[in-house]
C-alpha atoms as a printed R data frame, in Angstrom:
    type eleno elety resid chain resno       x       y       z
1   ATOM     1    CA   MET     A     1  -7.608 -10.748  29.076
2   ATOM     2    CA   ARG     A     2  -4.350  -8.661  28.410
3   ATOM     3    CA   THR     A     3  -4.057  -6.323  25.354
4   ATOM     4    CA   ILE     A     4  -0.551  -6.344  23.754
5   ATOM     5    CA   ILE     A     5   0.226  -3.493  21.242
6   ATOM     6    CA   VAL     A     6   3.580  -3.962  19.331
7   ATOM     7    CA   GLY     A     7   5.359  -1.424  17.366
8   ATOM     8    CA   ASP     A     8   6.902  -1.613  13.863
9   ATOM     9    CA   VAL     A     9   8.075  -4.967  13.091
10  ATOM    10    CA   HIS     A    10   9.417  -4.504   9.374
11  ATOM    11    CA   GLY     A    11  10.103  -8.152   8.840
12  ATOM    12    CA   CYS     A    12  12.083  -8.764  11.983
13  ATOM    13    CA   ARG     A    13  10.469 -12.120  12.820
14  ATOM    14    CA   ALA     A    14  13.086 -13.310  15.246
15  ATOM    15    CA   GLU     A    15  12.965 -10.348  17.418
16  ATOM    16    CA   LEU     A    16   9.047 -10.460  17.222
17  ATOM    17    CA   GLU     A    17   9.153 -14.072  18.588
18  ATOM    18    CA   ALA     A    18  11.443 -13.237  21.378
19  ATOM    19    CA   LEU     A    19   9.348 -10.239  22.209
20  ATOM    20    CA   LEU     A    20   6.242 -12.340  22.411
21  ATOM    21    CA   ASP     A    21   8.202 -14.863  24.634
22  ATOM    22    CA   ARG     A    22   9.396 -11.959  26.830
23  ATOM    23    CA   VAL     A    23   5.925 -10.800  27.558
24  ATOM    24    CA   ALA     A    24   4.651 -14.514  27.965
25  ATOM    25    CA   PHE     A    25   2.170 -14.284  25.207
26  ATOM    26    CA   SER     A    26  -0.664 -16.681  25.455
27  ATOM    27    CA   SER     A    27  -3.861 -17.637  23.371
28  ATOM    28    CA   GLY     A    28  -5.978 -15.616  26.057
29  ATOM    29    CA   ASP     A    29  -4.348 -12.272  25.134
30  ATOM    30    CA   ARG     A    30  -5.324  -9.939  22.462
31  ATOM    31    CA   LEU     A    31  -2.380  -8.953  20.154
32  ATOM    32    CA   ILE     A    32  -2.476  -5.654  18.092
33  ATOM    33    CA   PHE     A    33   0.185  -4.382  15.584
34  ATOM    34    CA   VAL     A    34   0.488  -0.672  14.764
35  ATOM    35    CA   GLY     A    35   1.263  -1.462  11.167
36  ATOM    36    CA   ASP     A    36   4.479  -1.680   8.924
37  ATOM    37    CA   LEU     A    37   4.767  -5.493   9.609
38  ATOM    38    CA   VAL     A    38   6.617  -5.872   6.387
39  ATOM    39    CA   ALA     A    39   9.580  -4.701   4.298
40  ATOM    40    CA   ARG     A    40  13.185  -3.783   5.025
41  ATOM    41    CA   GLY     A    41  13.886  -6.673   7.586
42  ATOM    42    CA   PRO     A    42  14.840 -10.250   6.828
43  ATOM    43    CA   ASP     A    43  11.584 -12.177   7.005
44  ATOM    44    CA   SER     A    44   8.358 -10.412   6.121
45  ATOM    45    CA   LEU     A    45   6.522 -13.532   5.236
46  ATOM    46    CA   GLY     A    46   7.506 -15.200   8.433
47  ATOM    47    CA   VAL     A    47   6.069 -12.259  10.378
48  ATOM    48    CA   LEU     A    48   2.778 -12.481   8.504
49  ATOM    49    CA   ASP     A    49   2.752 -16.175   9.448
50  ATOM    50    CA   VAL     A    50   3.074 -15.065  13.176
51  ATOM    51    CA   VAL     A    51   0.129 -12.789  12.982
52  ATOM    52    CA   ARG     A    52  -1.936 -15.391  11.491
53  ATOM    53    CA   ARG     A    53  -1.099 -17.937  14.036
54  ATOM    54    CA   THR     A    54  -1.636 -15.522  16.820
55  ATOM    55    CA   GLY     A    55  -4.909 -14.156  15.372
56  ATOM    56    CA   ALA     A    56  -3.558 -10.727  15.703
57  ATOM    57    CA   ILE     A    57  -5.170  -7.332  14.799
58  ATOM    58    CA   VAL     A    58  -3.081  -5.354  12.371
59  ATOM    59    CA   VAL     A    59  -3.547  -1.630  11.761
60  ATOM    60    CA   ARG     A    60  -2.722  -0.652   8.256
61  ATOM    61    CA   GLY     A    61   0.791   1.042   7.916
62  ATOM    62    CA   ASN     A    62   2.353   2.902   4.904
63  ATOM    63    CA   HIS     A    63   4.319  -0.095   3.707
64  ATOM    64    CA   GLU     A    64   1.378  -2.407   3.641
65  ATOM    65    CA   GLN     A    65  -0.531   0.405   1.643
66  ATOM    66    CA   LYS     A    66   2.404   0.810  -0.646
67  ATOM    67    CA   LEU     A    67   2.291  -2.862  -1.742
68  ATOM    68    CA   ILE     A    68  -1.532  -2.583  -2.134
69  ATOM    69    CA   ASP     A    69  -1.211   0.281  -4.336
70  ATOM    70    CA   TRP     A    70   1.351  -1.200  -6.704
71  ATOM    71    CA   ARG     A    71  -0.467  -4.339  -6.967
72  ATOM    72    CA   ASP     A    72  -3.677  -2.503  -7.940
73  ATOM    73    CA   ALA     A    73  -1.693  -0.066 -10.313
74  ATOM    74    CA   ARG     A    74   0.124  -3.220 -11.838
75  ATOM    75    CA   HIS     A    75  -3.348  -4.825 -12.562
76  ATOM    76    CA   ALA     A    76  -4.574  -1.690 -14.096
77  ATOM    77    CA   TRP     A    77  -1.512  -1.581 -16.237
78  ATOM    78    CA   LEU     A    78  -1.828  -5.228 -17.492
79  ATOM    79    CA   ARG     A    79  -5.475  -4.511 -18.244
80  ATOM    80    CA   GLY     A    80  -4.421  -1.689 -20.380
81  ATOM    81    CA   GLU     A    81  -5.937   1.007 -18.120
82  ATOM    82    CA   ALA     A    82  -2.799   2.825 -17.365
83  ATOM    83    CA   ALA     A    83  -0.177   4.034 -19.606
84  ATOM    84    CA   ALA     A    84   2.998   3.065 -17.605
85  ATOM    85    CA   LYS     A    85   4.047   0.486 -14.978
86  ATOM    86    CA   PRO     A    86   3.608   1.919 -11.313
87  ATOM    87    CA   PRO     A    87   7.015   3.127  -9.965
88  ATOM    88    CA   ILE     A    88   8.140   1.106  -6.883
89  ATOM    89    CA   GLY     A    89  11.522   0.197  -5.440
90  ATOM    90    CA   ARG     A    90  13.054  -3.257  -5.972
91  ATOM    91    CA   MET     A    91  12.798  -4.160  -2.376
92  ATOM    92    CA   HIS     A    92   9.057  -3.504  -2.283
93  ATOM    93    CA   ARG     A    93   8.605  -5.032  -5.823
94  ATOM    94    CA   ASP     A    94  10.301  -8.269  -4.792
95  ATOM    95    CA   LEU     A    95   8.414  -8.578  -1.591
96  ATOM    96    CA   ALA     A    96   5.019  -7.892  -3.557
97  ATOM    97    CA   ARG     A    97   5.850 -10.798  -5.839
98  ATOM    98    CA   SER     A    98   6.631 -13.040  -3.066
99  ATOM    99    CA   LEU     A    99   3.293 -12.594  -1.136
100 ATOM   100    CA   ARG     A   100   0.952 -15.293  -1.133
101 ATOM   101    CA   PRO     A   101  -2.949 -14.914  -1.523
102 ATOM   102    CA   ILE     A   102  -3.461 -15.220   2.370
103 ATOM   103    CA   ASP     A   103  -0.827 -12.377   2.825
104 ATOM   104    CA   TRP     A   104  -2.795 -10.240   0.448
105 ATOM   105    CA   ALA     A   105  -5.905 -10.999   2.175
106 ATOM   106    CA   LEU     A   106  -4.477 -10.011   5.554
107 ATOM   107    CA   LEU     A   107  -3.236  -6.687   4.160
108 ATOM   108    CA   GLU     A   108  -6.356  -5.871   2.348
109 ATOM   109    CA   THR     A   109  -8.460  -6.208   5.380
110 ATOM   110    CA   SER     A   110  -6.412  -4.266   7.818
111 ATOM   111    CA   PRO     A   111  -8.142  -1.305   9.116
112 ATOM   112    CA   TYR     A   112  -6.646   2.302   9.365
113 ATOM   113    CA   TYR     A   113  -7.284   2.481  13.125
114 ATOM   114    CA   VAL     A   114  -8.413   0.331  16.025
115 ATOM   115    CA   GLU     A   115 -10.617   1.684  18.990
116 ATOM   116    CA   LEU     A   116 -10.336   0.243  22.285
117 ATOM   117    CA   PRO     A   117 -12.528   1.932  24.513
118 ATOM   118    CA   GLU     A   118 -12.199  -0.120  27.416
119 ATOM   119    CA   HIS     A   119  -8.614   1.049  27.449
120 ATOM   120    CA   GLY     A   120  -9.363   4.639  26.423
121 ATOM   121    CA   LEU     A   121  -7.381   4.548  23.515
122 ATOM   122    CA   VAL     A   122  -7.091   4.347  19.722
123 ATOM   123    CA   VAL     A   123  -4.332   2.510  17.740
124 ATOM   124    CA   VAL     A   124  -3.136   4.152  14.578
125 ATOM   125    CA   HIS     A   125  -0.074   3.666  12.535
126 ATOM   126    CA   ALA     A   126   1.372   7.097  12.209
127 ATOM   127    CA   GLY     A   127  -0.819   9.939  13.801
128 ATOM   128    CA   VAL     A   128  -3.819  11.957  14.035
129 ATOM   129    CA   LEU     A   129  -4.252  15.732  13.098
130 ATOM   130    CA   PRO     A   130  -5.122  17.468  16.676
131 ATOM   131    CA   GLY     A   131  -8.667  18.778  16.708
132 ATOM   132    CA   VAL     A   132 -10.155  16.387  14.177
133 ATOM   133    CA   ALA     A   133 -12.254  13.316  15.147
134 ATOM   134    CA   ILE     A   134 -10.844   9.878  14.405
135 ATOM   135    CA   ASP     A   135 -13.413   9.011  11.859
136 ATOM   136    CA   ALA     A   136 -12.713  12.193   9.976
137 ATOM   137    CA   GLN     A   137  -9.022  11.759   9.685
138 ATOM   138    CA   PRO     A   138  -7.877  11.121   6.184
139 ATOM   139    CA   PRO     A   139  -6.195   7.688   5.521
140 ATOM   140    CA   ALA     A   140  -2.858   9.367   4.418
141 ATOM   141    CA   THR     A   141  -2.548  11.277   7.779
142 ATOM   142    CA   LEU     A   142  -3.335   8.054   9.826
143 ATOM   143    CA   MET     A   143  -0.523   6.102   7.884
144 ATOM   144    CA   ARG     A   144   2.073   8.870   7.216
145 ATOM   145    CA   LEU     A   145   1.844  11.681   9.610
146 ATOM   146    CA   ARG     A   146   4.951  12.693  11.685
147 ATOM   147    CA   THR     A   147   4.864  16.247  12.515
148 ATOM   148    CA   VAL     A   148   2.361  19.204  12.256
149 ATOM   149    CA   ARG     A   149   3.178  22.997  11.881
150 ATOM   150    CA   VAL     A   150   2.016  25.042  14.863
151 ATOM   151    CA   ARG     A   151   1.036  28.712  14.569
152 ATOM   152    CA   SER     A   152   2.735  31.560  16.192
153 ATOM   153    CA   LYS     A   153   0.801  33.710  18.478
154 ATOM   154    CA   ARG     A   154   0.308  36.103  15.523
155 ATOM   155    CA   GLY     A   155  -1.219  33.575  13.476
156 ATOM   156    CA   ARG     A   156   1.893  32.880  11.310
157 ATOM   157    CA   LYS     A   157   2.776  29.242  10.648
158 ATOM   158    CA   GLY     A   158   5.634  28.209  12.691
159 ATOM   159    CA   GLU     A   159   7.985  25.346  13.131
160 ATOM   160    CA   HIS     A   160   7.167  21.629  12.580
161 ATOM   161    CA   VAL     A   161   6.828  19.697  15.787
162 ATOM   162    CA   LEU     A   162   5.830  16.086  16.589
163 ATOM   163    CA   TRP     A   163   2.066  15.894  16.237
164 ATOM   164    CA   GLY     A   164   1.949  14.294  19.630
165 ATOM   165    CA   SER     A   165   3.307  17.083  21.561
166 ATOM   166    CA   CYS     A   166   0.355  19.155  20.703
167 ATOM   167    CA   TYR     A   167  -2.451  16.500  20.646
168 ATOM   168    CA   ALA     A   168  -4.919  16.654  23.642
169 ATOM   169    CA   GLY     A   169  -7.072  13.890  24.095
170 ATOM   170    CA   PRO     A   170  -8.822  11.737  25.362
171 ATOM   171    CA   PRO     A   171  -8.458   9.160  23.869
172 ATOM   172    CA   GLN     A   172  -4.749   8.108  24.248
173 ATOM   173    CA   ILE     A   173  -3.375   7.370  20.721
174 ATOM   174    CA   VAL     A   174  -0.915   4.578  20.342
175 ATOM   175    CA   PHE     A   175   1.036   4.675  17.215
176 ATOM   176    CA   GLY     A   176   4.237   3.929  15.314
177 ATOM   177    CA   HIS     A   177   5.869   4.840  12.235
178 ATOM   178    CA   ASN     A   178   8.483   7.314  13.126
179 ATOM   179    CA   ALA     A   179  11.520   5.709  14.612
180 ATOM   180    CA   ALA     A   180  13.794   8.705  14.482
181 ATOM   181    CA   PRO     A   181  12.804  10.201  17.930
182 ATOM   182    CA   GLY     A   182  12.737   6.820  19.575
183 ATOM   183    CA   LEU     A   183  10.227   6.152  22.089
184 ATOM   184    CA   GLN     A   184   7.561   8.807  22.321
185 ATOM   185    CA   LEU     A   185   5.884   9.647  25.598
186 ATOM   186    CA   HIS     A   186   3.538  12.529  25.255
187 ATOM   187    CA   ALA     A   187   0.576  13.351  27.651
188 ATOM   188    CA   TRP     A   188  -2.184  11.801  25.271
189 ATOM   189    CA   ALA     A   189   0.056   9.796  22.704
190 ATOM   190    CA   THR     A   190   2.623   7.057  22.951
191 ATOM   191    CA   GLY     A   191   4.755   6.264  19.944
192 ATOM   192    CA   LEU     A   192   6.086   2.693  19.880
193 ATOM   193    CA   ASP     A   193   8.364   2.571  16.865
194 ATOM   194    CA   THR     A   194  11.886   2.283  18.552
195 ATOM   195    CA   GLY     A   195  13.732   1.105  15.262
196 ATOM   196    CA   CYS     A   196  14.186  -2.389  15.427
197 ATOM   197    CA   VAL     A   197  14.993  -2.753  11.830
198 ATOM   198    CA   TYR     A   198  17.713  -0.181  12.249
199 ATOM   199    CA   GLY     A   199  19.431  -2.072  15.060
200 ATOM   200    CA   GLY     A   200  17.265  -0.421  18.016
201 ATOM   201    CA   ARG     A   201  14.427  -2.393  19.716
202 ATOM   202    CA   LEU     A   202  11.148  -3.965  19.271
203 ATOM   203    CA   THR     A   203   8.627  -2.484  21.726
204 ATOM   204    CA   ALA     A   204   5.367  -3.498  23.053
205 ATOM   205    CA   MET     A   205   2.738  -1.789  25.484
206 ATOM   206    CA   VAL     A   206   1.109  -4.577  27.846
207 ATOM   207    CA   LEU     A   207  -2.097  -3.564  29.324
208 ATOM   208    CA   GLY     A   208  -4.266  -5.597  31.870
209 ATOM   209    CA   GLU     A   209  -7.916  -6.074  31.481
210 ATOM   210    CA   ALA     A   210  -9.572  -2.618  31.105
211 ATOM   211    CA   GLN     A   211  -6.635  -1.121  32.295
212 ATOM   212    CA   LYS     A   212  -6.260   2.557  31.141
213 ATOM   213    CA   VAL     A   213  -2.810   4.078  29.718
214 ATOM   214    CA   PRO     A   214  -1.385   6.208  32.630
215 ATOM   215    CA   ARG     A   215  -1.082  10.014  32.054
216 ATOM   216    CA   THR     A   216   1.936   9.766  34.488
217 ATOM   217    CA   LEU     A   217   4.866   9.073  32.097
218 ATOM   218    CA   ALA     A   218   6.855   6.838  34.719
219 ATOM   219    CA   LEU     A   219   3.868   4.698  35.258
220 ATOM   220    CA   ARG     A   220   3.300   4.499  31.489
221 ATOM   221    CA   ARG     A   221   6.885   3.280  31.166
222 ATOM   222    CA   GLU     A   222   6.034   0.209  33.380
223 ATOM   223    CA   LEU     A   223   3.776  -1.133  30.829
224 ATOM   224    CA   LEU     A   224   6.521  -1.165  28.068
225 ATOM   225    CA   VAL     A   225   8.486  -4.147  27.175
226 ATOM   226    CA   SER     A   226  11.386  -4.330  24.622
227 ATOM   227    CA   GLN     A   227  13.343  -6.823  22.802
228 ATOM   228    CA   PRO     A   228  16.845  -5.559  21.368
229 ATOM   229    CA   ALA     A   229  17.473  -6.205  17.783
230 ATOM   230    CA   ASP     A   230  19.638  -8.964  16.584
231 ATOM   231    CA   ARG     A   231  21.645  -6.592  14.220
232 ATOM   232    CA   VAL     A   232  21.267  -3.713  12.113
233 ATOM   233    CA   TRP     A   233  18.704  -4.981   9.132
234 ATOM   234    CA   PHE     A   234  18.431  -1.855   7.194
235 ATOM   235    CA   VAL     A   235  20.230   1.540   6.742
236 ATOM   236    CA   PRO     A   236  18.091   3.959   5.003
237 ATOM   237    CA   ALA     A   237  19.732   5.673   1.880
238 ATOM   238    CA   SER     A   238  18.148   9.209   2.934
239 ATOM   239    CA   LYS     A   239  16.039  10.545   5.628
240 ATOM   240    CA   ARG     A   240  12.672  11.675   4.534
241 ATOM   241    CA   SER     A   241  10.047  13.882   6.185
242 ATOM   242    CA   ASP     A   242   6.362  12.865   5.917
243 ATOM   243    CA   THR     A   243   4.895  15.953   7.108
244 ATOM   244    CA   LEU     A   244   1.164  17.089   6.968
245 ATOM   245    CA   THR     A   245   0.082  20.402   8.390
246 ATOM   246    CA   GLU     A   246  -3.143  21.313  10.183
């Protein structure tokens, strides 16, 4: 059985279908998504349909969590338990209102991480704090981390760096969330968000049965398969930094 791990899809159903064709996905494969299946792209509901059809495992991303939080807060407001409607952008509000009960069930049951000991790896959406056990990582870290602040030799807080650059496994961490750097290949971490919804590529890691992720970057690249985006689907209004420090 192969294990296929797919980066951030963000509603790009056509590119996802093309990527699955490119890797010759079959019912005997195990398919895992790093999260952020929905929002920003043209067909979030279609992506969720593909997930159900393939029996895939979905790690929870920050966009899935945003929808769940809004839905729960709105219900509290309707019950009179909250003073104001929960704030949310129009894109996410429209998407939340279009979700079907089967879609909510999929989002609500998605885990914050998936351990694959036979491959020596853990799949998360965004990142992990170096030096903290996976089961002790806060959910916000797993869903939103991009960088950590490293300390200087004198103990002072220094610059922010990509968390994967200072994470020392095992296990290998496979993640998404941060499209700005493009493909990330660190010694013990592999970032698969290659910005499909922004006109980049949708990328997957394909592992054979019980295959470990190579530490050698050239060999690791051979496990990656990408599908170019059909077009630019979303242009962010501004760049944000979701930074959590050690």
